[in-house]
């Protein structure tokens, strides 16, 4: 009896051991079939990257409060403001202050302030300040990549690129205005603050919202392109003067002869694009001109730049830049001046001769180092 009981206990214990081993060995065995997870030891880039976090609005402060003011109200507030230029998109620009400390300008459209552009170091751009870095800005507010803009009876989705977020981020205020913060790619410092209403924001970022109807509507209203071209040229020279003054070791001269040569080059291209473009490049340009979409950009490659240089007998040593499309001079200037690609030449130790030509939404800029000991009586210095 006791012998049978002992056998049963031994059998039970043996079964228990087998079952236990089977249960606890299963996860170990199965884990061998799973790929080993790679551990990411890389250091995250500290640059700001796009996210889907909904943006929030800051309380309106400083110059952002001008957005939405009537023409009568803002001129009463700044009686010293002088009307200077009409832009491609129909904004009437008024200048307040003309030096590095107090320079800013506001734009009026349909009798309401739609834009403000500040580059003066002492201007009230709170909570931001000229000279700030992106890190400084990030301490004030999160840099958002996605914005939903309700305008008219439509809703627009604006999504910034990584480059936008790092060099021209957008901040929203609670008075339906926005600030576009322009950061110099070379120095990493804030060089200008652009305040915009909803329509101006959508026009400035038409590529991102994939809608050019607002811009096309404005272009159709232009009755005097010669006036717009002249105003764009004067606006360009004025802002280049102010920004170049920050680099005290050099200056710019707008040389009438060079500008005339630039006019000849650009007019020749506009009249007959085949003088510069060939094959698929020519077809691409023709398609851009034919279609109603006015926001697709176009620039010249080195060979095309050489050809347009020859059309106006420009100095072969000159640097030539073609831009299309151009709708807004302030955004053009800060993009041009703040771009790492151009910055080295713009802050050259030598003075720069400059030729500039606007033709509707096209721009040709020619830069050439000034020859030593050469008189500049033929030139009109931009910082005069």
Short mmCIF file of C-alpha atoms in Angstrom, two decimals:
data_model
loop_
_atom_site.label_atom_id
_atom_site.label_comp_id
_atom_site.label_asym_id
_atom_site.label_seq_id
_atom_site.Cartn_x
_atom_site.Cartn_y
_atom_site.Cartn_z
CA UNK A 1 0.00 0.00 0.00
CA UNK A 2 2.70 2.42 1.07
CA UNK A 3 4.77 1.36 -1.91
CA UNK A 4 1.93 2.25 -4.37
CA UNK A 5 1.41 5.59 -2.62
CA UNK A 6 5.09 6.40 -2.99
CA UNK A 7 4.97 5.64 -6.71
CA UNK A 8 1.97 7.93 -7.14
CA UNK A 9 3.68 10.80 -5.29
CA UNK A 10 6.83 10.34 -7.40
CA UNK A 11 4.76 10.34 -10.61
CA UNK A 12 2.92 13.50 -9.50
CA UNK A 13 6.13 15.31 -8.71
CA UNK A 14 7.61 14.32 -12.08
CA UNK A 15 4.56 15.65 -13.94
CA UNK A 16 4.66 18.87 -11.92
CA UNK A 17 8.33 19.42 -12.82
CA UNK A 18 7.68 18.83 -16.53
CA UNK A 19 4.70 21.23 -16.62
CA UNK A 20 6.62 23.91 -14.70
CA UNK A 21 9.59 23.71 -17.05
CA UNK A 22 7.27 23.98 -20.06
CA UNK A 23 5.46 27.05 -18.75
CA UNK A 24 8.56 29.06 -17.76
CA UNK A 25 10.68 28.13 -20.73
CA UNK A 26 8.07 29.25 -23.32
CA UNK A 27 8.72 33.03 -23.17
CA UNK A 28 12.46 32.41 -23.20
CA UNK A 29 12.28 30.24 -26.29
CA UNK A 30 9.83 32.52 -28.08
CA UNK A 31 11.96 35.56 -27.38
CA UNK A 32 14.82 33.96 -29.32
CA UNK A 33 12.71 34.20 -32.46
CA UNK A 34 12.14 37.97 -32.05
CA UNK A 35 14.61 40.40 -33.62
CA UNK A 36 16.78 42.23 -31.12
CA UNK A 37 15.64 45.84 -30.87
CA UNK A 38 18.28 48.33 -31.89
CA UNK A 39 18.95 50.90 -29.20
CA UNK A 40 19.10 54.42 -30.62
CA UNK A 41 22.08 56.18 -29.12
CA UNK A 42 21.92 59.11 -31.54
CA UNK A 43 21.60 62.66 -30.24
CA UNK A 44 18.49 64.46 -31.41
CA UNK A 45 18.99 67.56 -33.57
CA UNK A 46 18.27 70.65 -31.53
CA UNK A 47 16.69 72.38 -34.50
CA UNK A 48 12.93 72.78 -34.38
CA UNK A 49 11.04 70.16 -36.38
CA UNK A 50 7.41 70.14 -37.58
CA UNK A 51 4.79 68.68 -35.22
CA UNK A 52 1.02 68.34 -35.29
CA UNK A 53 0.49 70.14 -31.98
CA UNK A 54 -2.31 72.74 -32.28
CA UNK A 55 -0.96 76.28 -31.95
CA UNK A 56 -1.97 78.75 -29.28
CA UNK A 57 -2.19 82.54 -29.38
CA UNK A 58 -0.18 85.09 -27.45
CA UNK A 59 -1.75 88.23 -26.07
CA UNK A 60 -1.30 91.00 -28.64
CA UNK A 61 1.50 93.37 -27.66
CA UNK A 62 3.63 96.06 -29.27
CA UNK A 63 3.23 96.64 -32.98
CA UNK A 64 0.94 93.62 -33.38
CA UNK A 65 -1.82 95.87 -32.05
CA UNK A 66 -1.64 98.01 -35.18
CA UNK A 67 -3.01 95.18 -37.32
CA UNK A 68 -6.66 95.86 -38.03
CA UNK A 69 -6.50 99.59 -37.20
CA UNK A 70 -8.23 101.85 -39.68
CA UNK A 71 -6.19 104.15 -41.88
CA UNK A 72 -7.52 107.16 -39.98
CA UNK A 73 -6.61 105.68 -36.60
CA UNK A 74 -3.04 104.69 -37.47
CA UNK A 75 -2.23 108.00 -39.19
CA UNK A 76 -3.52 109.85 -36.12
CA UNK A 77 -1.23 107.69 -33.96
CA UNK A 78 1.78 108.26 -36.24
CA UNK A 79 1.29 111.69 -37.86
CA UNK A 80 4.94 111.68 -38.93
CA UNK A 81 4.37 108.65 -41.18
CA UNK A 82 5.07 109.28 -44.85
CA UNK A 83 3.52 107.32 -47.68
CA UNK A 84 6.28 105.93 -49.83
CA UNK A 85 5.45 102.93 -51.98
CA UNK A 86 2.72 100.84 -53.59
CA UNK A 87 3.43 97.11 -53.54
CA UNK A 88 2.69 94.41 -56.09
CA UNK A 89 -0.13 93.11 -53.89
CA UNK A 90 -1.76 96.50 -53.45
CA UNK A 91 -0.35 97.42 -50.02
CA UNK A 92 0.37 101.13 -49.49
CA UNK A 93 3.54 101.31 -47.39
CA UNK A 94 4.10 104.17 -44.91
CA UNK A 95 7.51 104.75 -43.29
CA UNK A 96 8.02 105.73 -39.66
CA UNK A 97 11.62 106.33 -38.62
CA UNK A 98 14.56 105.93 -40.94
CA UNK A 99 17.49 104.77 -38.81
CA UNK A 100 18.63 101.51 -37.24
CA UNK A 101 16.99 102.26 -33.90
CA UNK A 102 13.48 103.39 -34.80
CA UNK A 103 12.80 102.22 -38.36
CA UNK A 104 9.54 100.46 -39.10
CA UNK A 105 6.81 100.71 -41.69
CA UNK A 106 3.16 99.79 -41.86
CA UNK A 107 1.07 98.77 -44.84
CA UNK A 108 -2.52 99.78 -45.51
CA UNK A 109 -4.87 97.78 -47.68
CA UNK A 110 -8.57 98.53 -48.14
CA UNK A 111 -8.15 101.38 -45.60
CA UNK A 112 -7.01 99.01 -42.83
CA UNK A 113 -3.52 98.16 -41.52
CA UNK A 114 -2.70 94.75 -42.97
CA UNK A 115 1.08 94.64 -42.48
CA UNK A 116 3.80 96.00 -40.20
CA UNK A 117 7.52 95.51 -40.85
CA UNK A 118 9.98 96.31 -38.04
CA UNK A 119 13.78 96.25 -38.24
CA UNK A 120 14.67 99.00 -35.76
CA UNK A 121 16.37 97.77 -32.61
CA UNK A 122 14.38 100.07 -30.28
CA UNK A 123 10.94 99.42 -31.78
CA UNK A 124 8.27 97.86 -29.53
CA UNK A 125 8.19 94.30 -30.86
CA UNK A 126 7.51 92.74 -27.46
CA UNK A 127 7.75 89.96 -26.46
CA UNK A 128 10.43 89.65 -29.14
CA UNK A 129 13.56 91.71 -29.67
CA UNK A 130 15.83 92.24 -32.66
CA UNK A 131 18.99 90.18 -32.06
CA UNK A 132 17.20 87.30 -30.32
CA UNK A 133 18.05 83.71 -31.22
CA UNK A 134 15.64 80.86 -31.92
CA UNK A 135 16.47 79.50 -28.46
CA UNK A 136 15.39 82.82 -26.94
CA UNK A 137 12.16 82.71 -28.91
CA UNK A 138 11.48 79.12 -27.84
CA UNK A 139 11.64 80.23 -24.21
CA UNK A 140 8.79 82.66 -24.88
CA UNK A 141 6.54 80.42 -26.95
CA UNK A 142 6.44 77.05 -28.65
CA UNK A 143 7.35 77.22 -32.32
CA UNK A 144 4.37 75.65 -34.08
CA UNK A 145 4.30 74.18 -37.58
CA UNK A 146 0.57 73.91 -38.29
CA UNK A 147 -1.96 76.72 -38.48
CA UNK A 148 -5.63 76.72 -39.41
CA UNK A 149 -6.55 80.10 -40.86
CA UNK A 150 -10.20 81.01 -41.33
CA UNK A 151 -10.52 83.65 -44.02
CA UNK A 152 -13.71 84.60 -45.83
CA UNK A 153 -15.82 81.50 -46.14
CA UNK A 154 -12.85 79.15 -46.38
CA UNK A 155 -10.51 77.37 -44.00
CA UNK A 156 -6.84 77.16 -44.98
CA UNK A 157 -4.30 74.70 -43.58
CA UNK A 158 -0.83 76.23 -43.33
CA UNK A 159 2.02 73.84 -42.61
CA UNK A 160 5.53 75.24 -42.25
CA UNK A 161 8.62 73.43 -43.46
CA UNK A 162 11.52 72.72 -41.12
CA UNK A 163 13.45 75.58 -42.74
CA UNK A 164 10.51 77.94 -42.18
CA UNK A 165 10.35 76.98 -38.52
CA UNK A 166 14.05 77.60 -37.99
CA UNK A 167 14.49 80.79 -39.99
CA UNK A 168 11.04 82.39 -40.30
CA UNK A 169 8.72 80.90 -37.69
CA UNK A 170 5.17 82.19 -37.21
CA UNK A 171 3.58 83.29 -33.95
CA UNK A 172 -0.17 83.94 -33.56
CA UNK A 173 -1.74 86.69 -31.47
CA UNK A 174 -5.23 86.91 -30.05
CA UNK A 175 -6.25 89.87 -32.24
CA UNK A 176 -6.26 87.81 -35.47
CA UNK A 177 -2.72 88.90 -36.30
CA UNK A 178 0.47 86.93 -36.81
CA UNK A 179 4.19 87.66 -36.50
CA UNK A 180 6.67 86.24 -39.01
CA UNK A 181 10.07 86.22 -37.29
CA UNK A 182 12.95 86.50 -39.74
CA UNK A 183 16.21 84.94 -38.53
CA UNK A 184 19.57 85.37 -40.24
CA UNK A 185 20.81 81.93 -41.32
CA UNK A 186 24.45 82.91 -40.84
CA UNK A 187 24.28 84.64 -37.43
CA UNK A 188 21.19 82.91 -36.01
CA UNK A 189 19.82 86.29 -34.88
CA UNK A 190 16.40 87.86 -35.39
CA UNK A 191 16.80 90.63 -37.98
CA UNK A 192 13.18 91.66 -38.60
CA UNK A 193 9.62 91.10 -37.40
CA UNK A 194 6.77 91.12 -39.91
CA UNK A 195 3.21 91.42 -38.57
CA UNK A 196 0.40 90.31 -40.86
CA UNK A 197 -3.35 89.96 -40.94
CA UNK A 198 -4.87 86.70 -42.18
CA UNK A 199 -4.96 87.62 -45.85
CA UNK A 200 -1.36 88.84 -45.89
CA UNK A 201 -0.24 85.69 -44.09
CA UNK A 202 -1.92 83.49 -46.71
CA UNK A 203 -0.34 85.54 -49.50
CA UNK A 204 3.14 85.32 -47.98
CA UNK A 205 2.83 81.54 -47.60
CA UNK A 206 0.81 80.83 -50.72
CA UNK A 207 3.03 77.86 -51.61
CA UNK A 208 2.35 76.16 -48.29
CA UNK A 209 -1.43 76.56 -48.46
CA UNK A 210 -1.35 75.65 -52.18
CA UNK A 211 -3.67 78.49 -53.10
CA UNK A 212 -2.74 81.31 -55.44
CA UNK A 213 -6.21 82.75 -56.01
CA UNK A 214 -5.66 85.64 -53.60
CA UNK A 215 -2.44 86.63 -55.36
CA UNK A 216 -3.89 86.24 -58.85
CA UNK A 217 -6.80 88.48 -57.87
CA UNK A 218 -4.39 91.22 -56.78
CA UNK A 219 -2.23 90.98 -59.91
CA UNK A 220 -5.27 91.46 -62.11
CA UNK A 221 -6.00 94.78 -60.38
CA UNK A 222 -2.64 96.36 -61.19
CA UNK A 223 -3.12 99.12 -63.74
CA UNK A 224 0.33 100.73 -63.72
CA UNK A 225 3.16 98.23 -63.58
CA UNK A 226 5.75 100.93 -64.28
CA UNK A 227 4.79 102.67 -61.03
CA UNK A 228 4.88 99.40 -59.08
CA UNK A 229 8.31 98.52 -60.55
CA UNK A 230 9.72 101.94 -59.59
CA UNK A 231 8.27 101.74 -56.07
CA UNK A 232 9.60 98.21 -55.60
CA UNK A 233 13.06 99.40 -56.63
CA UNK A 234 13.04 102.34 -54.18
CA UNK A 235 11.67 100.12 -51.40
CA UNK A 236 14.39 97.55 -52.09
CA UNK A 237 17.15 100.17 -51.91
CA UNK A 238 15.76 101.68 -48.69
CA UNK A 239 15.64 98.37 -46.82
CA UNK A 240 19.04 97.26 -48.13
CA UNK A 241 20.47 100.49 -46.76
CA UNK A 242 19.10 99.87 -43.28
CA UNK A 243 20.16 96.24 -43.09
CA UNK A 244 23.62 96.89 -44.53
CA UNK A 245 24.22 99.57 -41.89
CA UNK A 246 24.35 96.81 -39.29
CA UNK A 247 27.56 95.64 -40.95
CA UNK A 248 29.53 98.86 -40.52
CA UNK A 249 32.52 97.72 -42.54
CA UNK A 250 30.83 97.94 -45.93
CA UNK A 251 28.22 99.83 -47.93
CA UNK A 252 26.18 99.47 -51.11
CA UNK A 253 26.02 101.71 -54.14
CA UNK A 254 23.20 101.52 -56.62
CA UNK A 255 24.91 102.33 -59.92
CA UNK A 256 22.53 103.65 -62.54
CA UNK A 257 24.62 102.21 -65.39
CA UNK A 258 24.52 98.75 -63.80
CA UNK A 259 20.79 98.99 -63.21
CA UNK A 260 20.34 99.96 -66.85
CA UNK A 261 22.35 96.90 -67.90
CA UNK A 262 20.21 94.78 -65.60
CA UNK A 263 17.10 96.26 -67.23
CA UNK A 264 18.42 95.32 -70.67
CA UNK A 265 19.21 91.77 -69.54
CA UNK A 266 15.85 91.19 -67.87
CA UNK A 267 13.81 92.83 -70.65
CA UNK A 268 15.62 90.67 -73.23
CA UNK A 269 14.76 87.53 -71.27
CA UNK A 270 11.10 88.53 -70.82
CA UNK A 271 10.77 89.33 -74.54
CA UNK A 272 12.48 86.12 -75.70
CA UNK A 273 13.09 83.49 -72.98
CA UNK A 274 14.80 81.22 -75.51
CA UNK A 275 17.84 83.51 -75.35
CA UNK A 276 18.47 82.14 -71.87
CA UNK A 277 16.50 78.91 -71.50
CA UNK A 278 16.69 75.77 -73.61
CA UNK A 279 14.85 72.47 -73.93
CA UNK A 280 12.88 71.30 -70.92
CA UNK A 281 13.82 74.43 -68.98
CA UNK A 282 12.22 76.62 -71.63
CA UNK A 283 9.10 74.45 -71.62
CA UNK A 284 8.92 74.65 -67.82
CA UNK A 285 9.06 78.44 -67.98
CA UNK A 286 6.40 78.61 -70.69
CA UNK A 287 4.12 76.40 -68.60
CA UNK A 288 4.57 78.68 -65.60
CA UNK A 289 3.67 81.71 -67.72
CA UNK A 290 0.62 80.01 -69.22
CA UNK A 291 -0.94 78.64 -66.07
CA UNK A 292 -2.96 80.76 -63.70
CA UNK A 293 -0.92 79.55 -60.74
CA UNK A 294 1.31 82.52 -59.94
CA UNK A 295 3.17 81.02 -57.00
CA UNK A 296 5.54 78.49 -58.57
CA UNK A 297 9.12 79.69 -58.15
CA UNK A 298 11.82 79.70 -60.81
CA UNK A 299 15.54 80.53 -60.76
CA UNK A 300 18.46 80.28 -63.17
CA UNK A 301 21.17 77.63 -63.15
CA UNK A 302 24.84 78.71 -63.67
CA UNK A 303 24.72 78.34 -67.46
CA UNK A 304 21.51 80.39 -67.70
CA UNK A 305 22.96 83.03 -65.39
CA UNK A 306 25.95 83.34 -67.71
CA UNK A 307 23.64 83.84 -70.70
CA UNK A 308 21.54 86.56 -69.08
CA UNK A 309 24.75 88.27 -67.97
CA UNK A 310 25.86 88.45 -71.61
CA UNK A 311 22.53 89.90 -72.77
CA UNK A 312 23.16 93.16 -70.91
CA UNK A 313 26.95 93.16 -71.24
CA UNK A 314 27.23 92.82 -67.47
CA UNK A 315 30.66 92.37 -65.93
CA UNK A 316 31.44 88.65 -66.01
CA UNK A 317 32.91 88.93 -62.52
CA UNK A 318 29.57 90.15 -61.15
CA UNK A 319 27.24 87.99 -59.11
CA UNK A 320 23.82 87.82 -60.77
CA UNK A 321 20.63 86.65 -59.06
CA UNK A 322 17.25 86.08 -60.70
CA UNK A 323 14.08 85.81 -58.59
CA UNK A 324 10.57 84.78 -59.59
CA UNK A 325 7.92 85.38 -58.40
CA UNK A 326 8.36 88.58 -56.37
CA UNK A 327 5.27 89.93 -54.63
CA UNK A 328 6.60 91.57 -51.51
CA UNK A 329 9.82 93.57 -51.08
CA UNK A 330 10.22 93.31 -47.26
CA UNK A 331 10.04 89.50 -47.30
CA UNK A 332 12.36 89.45 -50.33
CA UNK A 333 14.94 91.62 -48.58
CA UNK A 334 15.10 89.61 -45.35
CA UNK A 335 15.21 86.37 -47.34
CA UNK A 336 18.00 87.73 -49.54
CA UNK A 337 19.98 89.36 -46.74
CA UNK A 338 19.44 86.58 -44.21
CA UNK A 339 20.20 83.69 -46.55
CA UNK A 340 23.48 81.90 -45.78
CA UNK A 341 24.16 81.54 -49.51
CA UNK A 342 24.25 85.31 -50.12
CA UNK A 343 25.38 86.54 -46.71
CA UNK A 344 29.11 86.11 -47.30
CA UNK A 345 29.05 88.45 -50.27
CA UNK A 346 26.66 90.90 -48.66
CA UNK A 347 28.97 91.38 -45.67
CA UNK A 348 32.09 91.66 -47.80
CA UNK A 349 34.80 93.96 -46.52
CA UNK A 350 34.58 95.83 -49.82
CA UNK A 351 31.80 98.16 -50.87
CA UNK A 352 29.42 96.61 -53.37
CA UNK A 353 28.16 98.16 -56.56
CA UNK A 354 24.59 97.11 -57.22
CA UNK A 355 22.32 97.00 -60.23
CA UNK A 356 18.64 96.19 -59.70
CA UNK A 357 15.83 95.61 -62.18
CA UNK A 358 12.17 94.84 -61.47
CA UNK A 359 9.85 93.65 -64.23
CA UNK A 360 6.43 92.92 -62.77
CA UNK A 361 6.98 89.80 -60.63
CA UNK A 362 10.54 89.24 -61.85
CA UNK A 363 13.73 90.60 -60.30
CA UNK A 364 17.35 90.67 -61.40
CA UNK A 365 20.05 91.75 -58.91
CA UNK A 366 23.67 92.33 -59.90
CA UNK A 367 26.44 92.73 -57.30
CA UNK A 368 30.03 93.66 -58.04
CA UNK A 369 32.90 94.62 -55.69
CA UNK A 370 33.83 98.27 -56.01
CA UNK A 371 37.24 98.86 -57.56
CA UNK A 372 39.75 100.52 -55.27
CA UNK A 373 40.34 104.26 -55.67
CA UNK A 374 37.59 104.52 -58.25
CA UNK A 375 35.37 107.57 -57.98
CA UNK A 376 31.74 106.91 -57.22
CA UNK A 377 30.28 110.10 -58.64
CA UNK A 378 28.23 108.01 -61.03
CA UNK A 379 26.69 106.14 -58.12
CA UNK A 380 23.91 106.93 -55.72
CA UNK A 381 24.86 105.38 -52.37
CA UNK A 382 22.01 103.34 -50.97
CA UNK A 383 22.59 104.60 -47.47
CA UNK A 384 22.11 108.24 -48.38
#
